[in-house]
Amino acid sequence: VGVALIALITAANLVSLTELIHALLYGASTSGRPLVYASVPIWLTNVIAFGLWYWELDRGGPAARQQTTHRRPDFLFPQMSTPGSSPGWAPNFLDYFYTSFTNATAFSPTDTMPLTDWAKLLMMLQSLASLVTVAVVVSRAVNILN
């Protein structure tokens, strides 16, 4: 059920992004501020939804990560790559949210590396959605503000 709800949020956000781009490219002229204001919830939803995706899917999900035997990690967090720095450390939702936020702002992974194909694909999709949101809206808003 959790994965289905995250998929629904992601699909709804994709529709919102598509509608915003369509309005920017083909809609009536509007001032720059409403365009920027309209893009902020789309960008924030992108960060939250992908943070949930990462949290829900890494190593089989939050419940599977609590087991002593779980599948191999999908993400390499800095705490995992420095032996002895954080004994017993396990990622929590804030770690995945942070990964999502930094991926959306840098348009690439920062300190947390994707290790599996699905993690790389999700990070690419998130970066693309973030880049489109920021680039298209900001360029149109700047053009209108000038």
Tab-separated table of N, CA and C in Angstrom:
chain	number	residue	atom	x	y	z
A	1	VAL	N	0.828	-1.193	0.000
A	1	VAL	CA	0.000	0.000	0.000
A	1	VAL	C	0.872	1.257	0.000
A	2	GLY	N	1.963	1.213	0.772
A	2	GLY	CA	2.858	2.370	0.833
A	2	GLY	C	3.458	2.705	-0.517
A	3	VAL	N	3.907	1.682	-1.230
A	3	VAL	CA	4.510	1.901	-2.546
A	3	VAL	C	3.465	2.453	-3.513
A	4	ALA	N	2.235	1.945	-3.431
A	4	ALA	CA	1.162	2.432	-4.311
A	4	ALA	C	0.860	3.903	-4.035
A	5	LEU	N	0.851	4.300	-2.771
A	5	LEU	CA	0.596	5.708	-2.438
A	5	LEU	C	1.736	6.615	-2.906
A	6	ILE	N	2.970	6.145	-2.764
A	6	ILE	CA	4.101	6.932	-3.247
A	6	ILE	C	4.039	7.056	-4.766
A	7	ALA	N	3.666	5.981	-5.440
A	7	ALA	CA	3.516	6.021	-6.902
A	7	ALA	C	2.419	6.996	-7.306
A	8	LEU	N	1.335	7.028	-6.560
A	8	LEU	CA	0.237	7.966	-6.845
A	8	LEU	C	0.699	9.416	-6.661
A	9	ILE	N	1.421	9.677	-5.594
A	9	ILE	CA	1.949	11.034	-5.353
A	9	ILE	C	2.908	11.435	-6.474
A	10	THR	N	3.776	10.511	-6.865
A	10	THR	CA	4.741	10.791	-7.929
A	10	THR	C	4.035	11.062	-9.255
A	11	ALA	N	3.028	10.248	-9.574
A	11	ALA	CA	2.281	10.443	-10.824
A	11	ALA	C	1.537	11.774	-10.812
A	12	ALA	N	0.912	12.113	-9.689
A	12	ALA	CA	0.189	13.381	-9.584
A	12	ALA	C	1.150	14.560	-9.726
A	13	ASN	N	2.330	14.432	-9.151
A	13	ASN	CA	3.315	15.503	-9.265
A	13	ASN	C	3.825	15.630	-10.697
A	14	LEU	N	3.979	14.512	-11.385
A	14	LEU	CA	4.390	14.541	-12.782
A	14	LEU	C	3.332	15.226	-13.648
A	15	VAL	N	2.070	14.950	-13.363
A	15	VAL	CA	0.984	15.621	-14.082
A	15	VAL	C	1.021	17.125	-13.796
A	16	SER	N	1.244	17.496	-12.546
A	16	SER	CA	1.329	18.918	-12.190
A	16	SER	C	2.486	19.595	-12.908
A	17	LEU	N	3.631	18.919	-12.968
A	17	LEU	CA	4.791	19.475	-13.663
A	17	LEU	C	4.500	19.627	-15.157
A	18	THR	N	3.859	18.632	-15.744
A	18	THR	CA	3.505	18.692	-17.164
A	18	THR	C	2.538	19.846	-17.431
A	19	GLU	N	1.555	20.008	-16.578
A	19	GLU	CA	0.595	21.111	-16.728
A	19	GLU	C	1.271	22.469	-16.576
A	20	LEU	N	2.191	22.577	-15.628
A	20	LEU	CA	2.911	23.836	-15.434
A	20	LEU	C	3.753	24.163	-16.657
A	21	ILE	N	4.448	23.176	-17.189
A	21	ILE	CA	5.264	23.409	-18.387
A	21	ILE	C	4.375	23.793	-19.566
A	22	HIS	N	3.256	23.102	-19.698
A	22	HIS	CA	2.325	23.434	-20.787
A	22	HIS	C	1.819	24.868	-20.638
A	23	ALA	N	1.477	25.253	-19.420
A	23	ALA	CA	1.005	26.621	-19.179
A	23	ALA	C	2.105	27.641	-19.462
A	24	LEU	N	3.336	27.295	-19.118
A	24	LEU	CA	4.447	28.207	-19.364
A	24	LEU	C	4.714	28.392	-20.855
A	25	LEU	N	4.627	27.293	-21.595
A	25	LEU	CA	4.956	27.348	-23.016
A	25	LEU	C	3.802	27.824	-23.898
A	26	TYR	N	2.581	27.472	-23.535
A	26	TYR	CA	1.450	27.746	-24.418
A	26	TYR	C	0.337	28.565	-23.782
A	27	GLY	N	0.446	28.833	-22.499
A	27	GLY	CA	-0.615	29.544	-21.800
A	27	GLY	C	-0.543	31.041	-22.001
A	28	ALA	N	-1.514	31.685	-21.444
A	28	ALA	CA	-1.564	33.149	-21.524
A	28	ALA	C	-0.414	33.736	-20.714
A	29	SER	N	-0.047	34.946	-21.067
A	29	SER	CA	1.028	35.629	-20.344
A	29	SER	C	0.609	35.863	-18.906
A	30	THR	N	1.549	35.669	-18.030
A	30	THR	CA	1.331	35.909	-16.620
A	30	THR	C	2.619	36.483	-16.050
A	31	SER	N	2.523	37.055	-14.876
A	31	SER	CA	3.730	37.630	-14.275
A	31	SER	C	4.630	36.523	-13.734
A	32	GLY	N	5.877	36.876	-13.443
A	32	GLY	CA	6.871	35.899	-13.029
A	32	GLY	C	6.648	35.310	-11.652
A	33	ARG	N	6.167	36.099	-10.711
A	33	ARG	CA	5.991	35.611	-9.343
A	33	ARG	C	5.041	34.422	-9.253
A	34	PRO	N	3.856	34.466	-9.864
A	34	PRO	CA	2.971	33.285	-9.777
A	34	PRO	C	3.599	32.023	-10.366
A	35	LEU	N	4.424	32.179	-11.388
A	35	LEU	CA	5.085	31.015	-11.964
A	35	LEU	C	6.068	30.393	-10.976
A	36	VAL	N	6.833	31.242	-10.325
A	36	VAL	CA	7.777	30.748	-9.322
A	36	VAL	C	7.014	30.127	-8.163
A	37	TYR	N	5.960	30.795	-7.701
A	37	TYR	CA	5.161	30.256	-6.598
A	37	TYR	C	4.515	28.924	-6.967
A	38	ALA	N	4.122	28.747	-8.202
A	38	ALA	CA	3.504	27.492	-8.632
A	38	ALA	C	4.524	26.357	-8.710
A	39	SER	N	5.774	26.695	-8.954
A	39	SER	CA	6.788	25.645	-9.088
A	39	SER	C	7.293	25.130	-7.740
A	40	VAL	N	7.198	25.929	-6.703
A	40	VAL	CA	7.735	25.532	-5.396
A	40	VAL	C	7.060	24.269	-4.852
A	41	PRO	N	5.726	24.163	-4.826
A	41	PRO	CA	5.123	22.918	-4.324
A	41	PRO	C	5.481	21.699	-5.176
A	42	ILE	N	5.643	21.892	-6.463
A	42	ILE	CA	6.017	20.772	-7.333
A	42	ILE	C	7.424	20.301	-6.980
A	43	TRP	N	8.344	21.237	-6.793
A	43	TRP	CA	9.719	20.879	-6.448
A	43	TRP	C	9.771	20.212	-5.071
A	44	LEU	N	9.056	20.769	-4.094
A	44	LEU	CA	9.048	20.182	-2.747
A	44	LEU	C	8.422	18.793	-2.739
A	45	THR	N	7.354	18.614	-3.498
A	45	THR	CA	6.726	17.294	-3.586
A	45	THR	C	7.681	16.307	-4.228
A	46	ASN	N	8.445	16.764	-5.209
A	46	ASN	CA	9.459	15.924	-5.835
A	46	ASN	C	10.472	15.444	-4.791
A	47	VAL	N	10.952	16.330	-3.957
A	47	VAL	CA	11.927	15.971	-2.928
A	47	VAL	C	11.318	14.982	-1.933
A	48	ILE	N	10.114	15.256	-1.470
A	48	ILE	CA	9.468	14.383	-0.483
A	48	ILE	C	9.166	13.016	-1.085
A	49	ALA	N	8.593	12.997	-2.285
A	49	ALA	CA	8.219	11.719	-2.903
A	49	ALA	C	9.436	10.834	-3.145
A	50	PHE	N	10.514	11.402	-3.657
A	50	PHE	CA	11.690	10.571	-3.910
A	50	PHE	C	12.382	10.174	-2.617
A	51	GLY	N	12.331	11.006	-1.596
A	51	GLY	CA	12.825	10.594	-0.285
A	51	GLY	C	12.064	9.372	0.218
A	52	LEU	N	10.749	9.382	0.010
A	52	LEU	CA	9.930	8.218	0.384
A	52	LEU	C	10.270	6.998	-0.462
A	53	TRP	N	10.483	7.213	-1.777
A	53	TRP	CA	10.887	6.088	-2.632
A	53	TRP	C	12.171	5.461	-2.111
A	54	TYR	N	13.177	6.274	-1.844
A	54	TYR	CA	14.463	5.752	-1.387
A	54	TYR	C	14.301	5.002	-0.061
A	55	TRP	N	13.549	5.589	0.850
A	55	TRP	CA	13.336	4.985	2.171
A	55	TRP	C	12.575	3.668	2.053
A	56	GLU	N	11.579	3.634	1.202
A	56	GLU	CA	10.730	2.451	1.062
A	56	GLU	C	11.423	1.307	0.328
A	57	LEU	N	12.316	1.608	-0.595
A	57	LEU	CA	12.885	0.554	-1.437
A	57	LEU	C	14.282	0.093	-1.036
A	58	ASP	N	15.054	0.919	-0.333
A	58	ASP	CA	16.419	0.533	0.022
A	58	ASP	C	16.421	-0.725	0.883
A	59	ARG	N	17.150	-1.718	0.458
A	59	ARG	CA	17.336	-2.988	1.182
A	59	ARG	C	16.023	-3.716	1.472
A	60	GLY	N	15.005	-3.452	0.688
A	60	GLY	CA	13.730	-4.135	0.882
A	60	GLY	C	12.733	-3.377	1.744
A	61	GLY	N	13.070	-2.174	2.172
A	61	GLY	CA	12.151	-1.354	2.944
A	61	GLY	C	12.532	-1.247	4.408
A	62	PRO	N	11.829	-0.388	5.150
A	62	PRO	CA	12.195	-0.140	6.542
A	62	PRO	C	12.082	-1.372	7.434
A	63	ALA	N	11.084	-2.200	7.206
A	63	ALA	CA	10.934	-3.403	8.037
A	63	ALA	C	12.054	-4.396	7.754
A	64	ALA	N	12.393	-4.583	6.479
A	64	ALA	CA	13.463	-5.518	6.118
A	64	ALA	C	14.815	-5.050	6.640
A	65	ARG	N	15.023	-3.729	6.697
A	65	ARG	CA	16.305	-3.212	7.190
A	65	ARG	C	16.503	-3.503	8.671
A	66	GLN	N	15.436	-3.742	9.405
A	66	GLN	CA	15.541	-4.042	10.830
A	66	GLN	C	15.986	-5.477	11.090
A	67	GLN	N	15.841	-6.326	10.088
A	67	GLN	CA	16.255	-7.728	10.214
A	67	GLN	C	17.775	-7.828	10.098
A	68	THR	N	18.327	-8.853	10.720
A	68	THR	CA	19.780	-9.028	10.628
A	68	THR	C	20.194	-9.469	9.236
A	69	THR	N	19.319	-10.176	8.543
A	69	THR	CA	19.613	-10.580	7.166
A	69	THR	C	18.689	-9.826	6.228
A	70	HIS	N	19.247	-8.920	5.487
A	70	HIS	CA	18.494	-8.182	4.475
A	70	HIS	C	19.351	-8.137	3.225
A	71	ARG	N	18.738	-7.745	2.132
A	71	ARG	CA	19.508	-7.716	0.886
A	71	ARG	C	20.575	-6.613	0.954
A	72	ARG	N	21.463	-6.657	-0.006
A	72	ARG	CA	22.571	-5.691	-0.005
A	72	ARG	C	22.050	-4.257	-0.140
A	73	PRO	N	22.822	-3.278	0.324
A	73	PRO	CA	22.377	-1.887	0.280
A	73	PRO	C	22.229	-1.377	-1.158
A	74	ASP	N	21.263	-0.489	-1.334
A	74	ASP	CA	21.065	0.180	-2.615
A	74	ASP	C	21.763	1.533	-2.636
A	75	PHE	N	22.087	2.043	-1.451
A	75	PHE	CA	22.777	3.321	-1.315
A	75	PHE	C	23.973	3.156	-0.400
A	76	LEU	N	25.045	3.866	-0.729
A	76	LEU	CA	26.236	3.875	0.116
A	76	LEU	C	26.295	5.224	0.827
A	77	PHE	N	25.952	5.218	2.103
A	77	PHE	CA	25.992	6.430	2.912
A	77	PHE	C	27.411	6.620	3.446
A	78	PRO	N	27.813	7.856	3.721
A	78	PRO	CA	29.173	8.099	4.216
A	78	PRO	C	29.499	7.298	5.481
A	79	GLN	N	28.520	7.109	6.359
A	79	GLN	CA	28.761	6.365	7.600
A	79	GLN	C	29.123	4.910	7.321
A	80	MET	N	28.709	4.399	6.159
A	80	MET	CA	28.983	3.010	5.803
A	80	MET	C	30.372	2.847	5.196
A	81	SER	N	30.957	3.925	4.697
A	81	SER	CA	32.227	3.819	3.997
A	81	SER	C	33.437	4.153	4.865
A	82	THR	N	33.197	4.575	6.091
A	82	THR	CA	34.291	4.886	7.010
A	82	THR	C	34.222	3.906	8.174
A	83	PRO	N	34.990	2.833	8.125
A	83	PRO	CA	34.920	1.806	9.169
A	83	PRO	C	35.182	2.382	10.557
A	84	GLY	N	34.342	1.996	11.493
A	84	GLY	CA	34.506	2.409	12.881
A	84	GLY	C	33.969	3.776	13.223
A	85	SER	N	33.505	4.552	12.237
A	85	SER	CA	33.038	5.910	12.534
A	85	SER	C	31.678	5.917	13.215
A	86	SER	N	30.844	4.976	12.875
A	86	SER	CA	29.492	4.929	13.453
A	86	SER	C	29.068	3.476	13.653
A	87	PRO	N	29.584	2.811	14.677
A	87	PRO	CA	29.218	1.410	14.890
A	87	PRO	C	27.704	1.256	15.095
A	88	GLY	N	27.124	0.297	14.400
A	88	GLY	CA	25.695	0.032	14.541
A	88	GLY	C	24.794	1.025	13.836
A	89	TRP	N	25.368	1.910	13.060
A	89	TRP	CA	24.563	2.926	12.373
A	89	TRP	C	23.682	2.284	11.310
A	90	ALA	N	22.453	2.781	11.199
A	90	ALA	CA	21.532	2.364	10.136
A	90	ALA	C	20.806	3.615	9.656
A	91	PRO	N	20.547	3.724	8.360
A	91	PRO	CA	19.875	4.924	7.850
A	91	PRO	C	18.434	5.012	8.331
A	92	ASN	N	17.981	6.238	8.585
A	92	ASN	CA	16.579	6.467	8.918
A	92	ASN	C	15.975	7.379	7.851
A	93	PHE	N	14.718	7.761	8.016
A	93	PHE	CA	14.067	8.539	6.967
A	93	PHE	C	14.789	9.846	6.684
A	94	LEU	N	15.323	10.497	7.702
A	94	LEU	CA	16.020	11.765	7.484
A	94	LEU	C	17.208	11.589	6.535
A	95	ASP	N	17.895	10.464	6.610
A	95	ASP	CA	19.012	10.203	5.693
A	95	ASP	C	18.538	10.128	4.247
A	96	TYR	N	17.397	9.475	4.026
A	96	TYR	CA	16.856	9.369	2.664
A	96	TYR	C	16.287	10.701	2.186
A	97	PHE	N	15.673	11.456	3.090
A	97	PHE	CA	15.153	12.776	2.755
A	97	PHE	C	16.309	13.713	2.389
A	98	TYR	N	17.386	13.650	3.156
A	98	TYR	CA	18.574	14.450	2.869
A	98	TYR	C	19.157	14.070	1.507
A	99	THR	N	19.233	12.774	1.222
A	99	THR	CA	19.725	12.308	-0.076
A	99	THR	C	18.858	12.849	-1.201
A	100	SER	N	17.549	12.817	-1.002
A	100	SER	CA	16.625	13.331	-2.007
A	100	SER	C	16.803	14.836	-2.200
A	101	PHE	N	16.930	15.569	-1.102
A	101	PHE	CA	17.081	17.022	-1.174
A	101	PHE	C	18.368	17.404	-1.894
A	102	THR	N	19.474	16.767	-1.525
A	102	THR	CA	20.739	17.119	-2.167
A	102	THR	C	20.759	16.709	-3.633
A	103	ASN	N	20.111	15.604	-3.968
A	103	ASN	CA	20.022	15.187	-5.362
A	103	ASN	C	19.196	16.184	-6.171
A	104	ALA	N	18.140	16.706	-5.573
A	104	ALA	CA	17.279	17.665	-6.272
A	104	ALA	C	17.927	19.037	-6.413
A	105	THR	N	18.794	19.399	-5.488
A	105	THR	CA	19.423	20.719	-5.576
A	105	THR	C	20.697	20.692	-6.415
A	106	ALA	N	21.426	19.587	-6.403
A	106	ALA	CA	22.676	19.493	-7.162
A	106	ALA	C	22.462	18.827	-8.521
A	107	PHE	N	21.287	18.259	-8.741
A	107	PHE	CA	20.964	17.497	-9.960
A	107	PHE	C	21.884	16.295	-10.115
A	108	SER	N	22.426	15.799	-9.010
A	108	SER	CA	23.310	14.634	-9.029
A	108	SER	C	23.479	14.141	-7.590
A	109	PRO	N	23.981	12.907	-7.414
A	109	PRO	CA	24.250	12.457	-6.052
A	109	PRO	C	25.377	13.281	-5.437
A	110	THR	N	25.298	13.491	-4.149
A	110	THR	CA	26.355	14.258	-3.484
A	110	THR	C	27.196	13.301	-2.643
A	111	ASP	N	26.850	13.094	-1.385
A	111	ASP	CA	27.677	12.216	-0.552
A	111	ASP	C	27.144	10.794	-0.472
A	112	THR	N	25.912	10.561	-0.871
A	112	THR	CA	25.322	9.229	-0.842
A	112	THR	C	25.261	8.700	-2.265
A	113	MET	N	25.950	7.604	-2.508
A	113	MET	CA	26.048	7.053	-3.859
A	113	MET	C	25.032	5.944	-4.094
A	114	PRO	N	24.371	5.960	-5.251
A	114	PRO	CA	23.488	4.844	-5.602
A	114	PRO	C	24.338	3.646	-6.029
A	115	LEU	N	23.951	2.453	-5.567
A	115	LEU	CA	24.729	1.260	-5.879
A	115	LEU	C	24.026	0.318	-6.848
A	116	THR	N	22.705	0.364	-6.884
A	116	THR	CA	21.958	-0.566	-7.725
A	116	THR	C	21.326	0.173	-8.900
A	117	ASP	N	20.919	-0.590	-9.883
A	117	ASP	CA	20.332	0.007	-11.084
A	117	ASP	C	19.086	0.828	-10.766
A	118	TRP	N	18.181	0.277	-9.907
A	118	TRP	CA	16.950	1.016	-9.628
A	118	TRP	C	17.259	2.314	-8.891
A	119	ALA	N	18.244	2.307	-7.999
A	119	ALA	CA	18.595	3.530	-7.266
A	119	ALA	C	19.149	4.582	-8.227
A	120	LYS	N	19.969	4.143	-9.167
A	120	LYS	CA	20.524	5.076	-10.157
A	120	LYS	C	19.418	5.631	-11.049
A	121	LEU	N	18.499	4.774	-11.459
A	121	LEU	CA	17.396	5.213	-12.307
A	121	LEU	C	16.496	6.210	-11.580
A	122	LEU	N	16.151	5.919	-10.320
A	122	LEU	CA	15.313	6.857	-9.558
A	122	LEU	C	16.011	8.194	-9.365
A	123	MET	N	17.305	8.163	-9.087
A	123	MET	CA	18.037	9.420	-8.908
A	123	MET	C	18.113	10.203	-10.214
A	124	MET	N	18.243	9.501	-11.340
A	124	MET	CA	18.225	10.197	-12.632
A	124	MET	C	16.870	10.844	-12.882
A	125	LEU	N	15.796	10.117	-12.608
A	125	LEU	CA	14.453	10.664	-12.816
A	125	LEU	C	14.207	11.870	-11.918
A	126	GLN	N	14.650	11.774	-10.670
A	126	GLN	CA	14.471	12.898	-9.760
A	126	GLN	C	15.263	14.108	-10.229
A	127	SER	N	16.495	13.896	-10.632
A	127	SER	CA	17.318	15.012	-11.121
A	127	SER	C	16.697	15.655	-12.349
A	128	LEU	N	16.175	14.841	-13.254
A	128	LEU	CA	15.534	15.361	-14.454
A	128	LEU	C	14.307	16.200	-14.102
A	129	ALA	N	13.455	15.688	-13.221
A	129	ALA	CA	12.259	16.438	-12.823
A	129	ALA	C	12.636	17.747	-12.138
A	130	SER	N	13.646	17.702	-11.289
A	130	SER	CA	14.091	18.916	-10.604
A	130	SER	C	14.692	19.913	-11.584
A	131	LEU	N	15.509	19.426	-12.497
A	131	LEU	CA	16.130	20.299	-13.489
A	131	LEU	C	15.079	20.963	-14.374
A	132	VAL	N	14.114	20.184	-14.822
A	132	VAL	CA	13.053	20.744	-15.669
A	132	VAL	C	12.260	21.791	-14.897
A	133	THR	N	11.903	21.474	-13.669
A	133	THR	CA	11.136	22.423	-12.854
A	133	THR	C	11.887	23.732	-12.685
A	134	VAL	N	13.129	23.627	-12.277
A	134	VAL	CA	13.912	24.831	-12.012
A	134	VAL	C	14.262	25.575	-13.299
A	135	ALA	N	14.776	24.863	-14.288
A	135	ALA	CA	15.248	25.525	-15.510
A	135	ALA	C	14.125	26.191	-16.290
A	136	VAL	N	13.056	25.471	-16.521
A	136	VAL	CA	11.965	26.025	-17.326
A	136	VAL	C	11.266	27.169	-16.600
A	137	VAL	N	10.947	26.963	-15.344
A	137	VAL	CA	10.214	27.993	-14.603
A	137	VAL	C	11.073	29.224	-14.381
A	138	VAL	N	12.305	29.028	-13.968
A	138	VAL	CA	13.172	30.180	-13.694
A	138	VAL	C	13.462	30.945	-14.980
A	139	SER	N	13.753	30.239	-16.063
A	139	SER	CA	14.047	30.957	-17.310
A	139	SER	C	12.842	31.740	-17.787
A	140	ARG	N	11.669	31.184	-17.668
A	140	ARG	CA	10.455	31.910	-18.079
A	140	ARG	C	10.174	33.073	-17.136
A	141	ALA	N	10.331	32.839	-15.845
A	141	ALA	CA	10.073	33.901	-14.860
A	141	ALA	C	11.058	35.057	-15.050
A	142	VAL	N	12.323	34.755	-15.267
A	142	VAL	CA	13.319	35.811	-15.477
A	142	VAL	C	12.990	36.579	-16.750
A	143	ASN	N	12.589	35.886	-17.769
A	143	ASN	CA	12.211	36.526	-19.024
A	143	ASN	C	11.030	37.476	-18.817
A	144	ILE	N	10.066	37.033	-18.022
A	144	ILE	CA	8.886	37.859	-17.763
A	144	ILE	C	9.238	39.046	-16.870
A	145	LEU	N	10.116	38.825	-15.874
A	145	LEU	CA	10.455	39.890	-14.932
A	145	LEU	C	11.257	40.991	-15.608
A	146	ASN	N	11.979	40.669	-16.657
A	146	ASN	CA	12.798	41.672	-17.344
A	146	ASN	C	11.972	42.604	-18.159
